[in-house]
PDB file of C-alpha atoms in Angstrom:
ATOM      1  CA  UNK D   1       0.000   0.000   0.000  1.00  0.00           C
ATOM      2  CA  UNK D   2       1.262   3.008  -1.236  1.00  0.00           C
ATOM      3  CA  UNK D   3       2.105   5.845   1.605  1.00  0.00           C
ATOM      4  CA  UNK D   4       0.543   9.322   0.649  1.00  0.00           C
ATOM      5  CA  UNK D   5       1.296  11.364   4.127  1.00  0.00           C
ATOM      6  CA  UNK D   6      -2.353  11.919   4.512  1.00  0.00           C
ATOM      7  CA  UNK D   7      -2.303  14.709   1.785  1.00  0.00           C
ATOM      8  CA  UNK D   8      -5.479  12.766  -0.067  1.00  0.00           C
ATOM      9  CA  UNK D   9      -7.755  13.377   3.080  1.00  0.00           C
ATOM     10  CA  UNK D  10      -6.334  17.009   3.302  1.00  0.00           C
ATOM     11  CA  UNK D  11      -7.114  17.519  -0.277  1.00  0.00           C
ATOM     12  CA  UNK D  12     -10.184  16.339  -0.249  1.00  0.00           C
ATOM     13  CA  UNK D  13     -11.277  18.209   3.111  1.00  0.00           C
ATOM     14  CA  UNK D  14      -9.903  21.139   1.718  1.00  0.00           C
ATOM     15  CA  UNK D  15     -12.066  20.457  -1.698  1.00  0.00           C
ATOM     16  CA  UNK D  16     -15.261  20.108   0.080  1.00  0.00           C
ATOM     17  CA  UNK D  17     -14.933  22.975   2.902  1.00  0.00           C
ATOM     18  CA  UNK D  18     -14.557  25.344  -0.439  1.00  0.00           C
ATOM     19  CA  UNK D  19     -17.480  23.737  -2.477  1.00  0.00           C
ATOM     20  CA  UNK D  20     -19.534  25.107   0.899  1.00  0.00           C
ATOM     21  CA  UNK D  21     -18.235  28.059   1.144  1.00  0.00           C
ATOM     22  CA  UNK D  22     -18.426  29.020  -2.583  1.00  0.00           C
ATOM     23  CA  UNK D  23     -21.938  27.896  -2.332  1.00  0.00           C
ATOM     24  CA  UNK D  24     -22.381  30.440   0.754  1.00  0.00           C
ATOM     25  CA  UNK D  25     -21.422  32.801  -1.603  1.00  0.00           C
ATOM     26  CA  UNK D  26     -18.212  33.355   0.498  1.00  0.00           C
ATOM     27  CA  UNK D  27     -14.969  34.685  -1.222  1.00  0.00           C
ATOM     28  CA  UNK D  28     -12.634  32.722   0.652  1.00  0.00           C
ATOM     29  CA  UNK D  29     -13.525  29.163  -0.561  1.00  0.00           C
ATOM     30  CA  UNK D  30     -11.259  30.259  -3.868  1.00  0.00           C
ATOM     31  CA  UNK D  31      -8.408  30.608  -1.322  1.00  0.00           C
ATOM     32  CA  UNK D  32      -9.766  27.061   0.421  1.00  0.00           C
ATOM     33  CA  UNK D  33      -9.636  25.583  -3.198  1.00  0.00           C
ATOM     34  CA  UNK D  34      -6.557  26.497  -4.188  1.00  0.00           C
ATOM     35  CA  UNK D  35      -5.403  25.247  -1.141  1.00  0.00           C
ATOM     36  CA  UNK D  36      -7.018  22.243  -2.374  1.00  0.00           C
ATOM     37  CA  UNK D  37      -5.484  21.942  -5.872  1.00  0.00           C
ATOM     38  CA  UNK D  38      -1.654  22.230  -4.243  1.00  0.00           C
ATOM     39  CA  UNK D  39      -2.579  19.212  -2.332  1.00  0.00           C
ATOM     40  CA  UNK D  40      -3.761  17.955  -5.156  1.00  0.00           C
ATOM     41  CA  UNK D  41      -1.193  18.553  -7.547  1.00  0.00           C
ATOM     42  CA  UNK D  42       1.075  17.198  -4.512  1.00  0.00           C
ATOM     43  CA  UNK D  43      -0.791  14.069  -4.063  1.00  0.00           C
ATOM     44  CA  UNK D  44      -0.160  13.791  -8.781  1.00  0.00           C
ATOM     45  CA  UNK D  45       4.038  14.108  -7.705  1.00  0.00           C
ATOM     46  CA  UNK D  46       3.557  11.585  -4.980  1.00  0.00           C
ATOM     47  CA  UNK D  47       1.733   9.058  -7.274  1.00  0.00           C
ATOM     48  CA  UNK D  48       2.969  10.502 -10.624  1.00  0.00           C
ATOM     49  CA  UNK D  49       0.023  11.352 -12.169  1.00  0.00           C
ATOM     50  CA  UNK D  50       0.493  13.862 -14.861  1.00  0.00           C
ATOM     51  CA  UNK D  51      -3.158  14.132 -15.260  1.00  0.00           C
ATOM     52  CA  UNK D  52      -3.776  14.974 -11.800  1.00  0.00           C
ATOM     53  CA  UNK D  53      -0.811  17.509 -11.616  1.00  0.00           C
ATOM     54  CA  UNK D  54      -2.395  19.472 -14.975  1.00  0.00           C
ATOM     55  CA  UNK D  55      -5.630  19.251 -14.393  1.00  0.00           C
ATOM     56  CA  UNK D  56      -4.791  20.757 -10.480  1.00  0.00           C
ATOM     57  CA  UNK D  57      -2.420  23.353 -12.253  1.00  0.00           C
ATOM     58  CA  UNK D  58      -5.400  24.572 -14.468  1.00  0.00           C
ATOM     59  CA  UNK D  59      -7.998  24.541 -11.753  1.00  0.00           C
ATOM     60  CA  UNK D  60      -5.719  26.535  -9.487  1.00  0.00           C
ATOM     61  CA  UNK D  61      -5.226  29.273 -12.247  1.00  0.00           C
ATOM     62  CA  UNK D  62      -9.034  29.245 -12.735  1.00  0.00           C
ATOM     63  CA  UNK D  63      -9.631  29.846  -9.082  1.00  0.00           C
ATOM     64  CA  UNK D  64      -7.145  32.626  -8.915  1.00  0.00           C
ATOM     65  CA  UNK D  65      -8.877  34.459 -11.743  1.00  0.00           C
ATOM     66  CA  UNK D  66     -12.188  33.450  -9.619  1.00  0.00           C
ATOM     67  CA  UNK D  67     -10.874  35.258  -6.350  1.00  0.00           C
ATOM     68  CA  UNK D  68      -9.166  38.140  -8.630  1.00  0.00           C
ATOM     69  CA  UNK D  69     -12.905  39.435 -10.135  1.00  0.00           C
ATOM     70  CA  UNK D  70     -15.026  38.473  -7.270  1.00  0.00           C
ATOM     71  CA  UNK D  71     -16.999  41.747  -6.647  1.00  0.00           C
ATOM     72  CA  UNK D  72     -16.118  43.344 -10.253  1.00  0.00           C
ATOM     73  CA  UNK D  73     -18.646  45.760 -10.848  1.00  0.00           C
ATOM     74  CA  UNK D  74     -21.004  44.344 -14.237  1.00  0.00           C
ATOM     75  CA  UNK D  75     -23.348  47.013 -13.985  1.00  0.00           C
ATOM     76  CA  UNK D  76     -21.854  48.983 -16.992  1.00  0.00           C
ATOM     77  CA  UNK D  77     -22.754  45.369 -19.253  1.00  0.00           C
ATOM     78  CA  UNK D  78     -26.106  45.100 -17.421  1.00  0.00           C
ATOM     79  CA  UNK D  79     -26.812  49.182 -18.046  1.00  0.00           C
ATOM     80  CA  UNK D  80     -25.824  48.889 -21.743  1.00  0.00           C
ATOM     81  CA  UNK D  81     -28.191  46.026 -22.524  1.00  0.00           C
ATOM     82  CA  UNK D  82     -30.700  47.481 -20.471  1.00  0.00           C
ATOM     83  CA  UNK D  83     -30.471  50.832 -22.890  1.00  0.00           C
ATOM     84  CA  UNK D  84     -30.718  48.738 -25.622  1.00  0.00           C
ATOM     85  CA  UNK D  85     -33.694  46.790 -24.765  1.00  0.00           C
ATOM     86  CA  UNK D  86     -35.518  49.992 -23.765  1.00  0.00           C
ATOM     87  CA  UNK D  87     -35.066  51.642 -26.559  1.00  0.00           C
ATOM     88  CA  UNK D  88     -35.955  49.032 -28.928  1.00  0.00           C
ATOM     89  CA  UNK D  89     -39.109  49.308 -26.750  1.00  0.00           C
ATOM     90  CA  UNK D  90     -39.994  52.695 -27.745  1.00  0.00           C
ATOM     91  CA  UNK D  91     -39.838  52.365 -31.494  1.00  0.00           C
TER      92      UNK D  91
END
């Protein structure tokens, strides 16, 4: 039996604590996740899985963009279709 250090049960806690928070709405389960996907991608050295190391490497990028625009204002996207609609309205 191969000897993983206990990383798979950290990933995996660390997976699930930031699929609740994100679904909270909280900001901080990107940070959880990515904590996550470098126990992941640790777990893909350990067993050498090069799909597990890129898929982690992708996912953690993903999250980082995730945490980087959470809170981005969108109402100039939502005000310019809203224009449009209402003036197609009025015609």
């Amino acid at each position: 039996m191969a000897e993983y250090y206990g990383v798979d049960w950290v990933a995996m806690v660390l997976t699930l604590t930031a699929i609740y928070l994100l679904g909270n709405k909280s900001r901080y389960g990107f940070i959880t996740m990515m904590g996550g996907n470098s126990c992941w991608v640790a777990l893909g050295i350990l067993t050498g899985s090069l799909g597990l190391i890129a898929a982690n490497v992708v996912f953690l990028f993903m999250n980082l963009r995730g945490y980087l625009k959470w809170g981005q204002d969108d109402s100039s996207v939502s005000y310019t279709h809203l224009r449009a609609h209402e003036t197609s309205l009025h015609l």
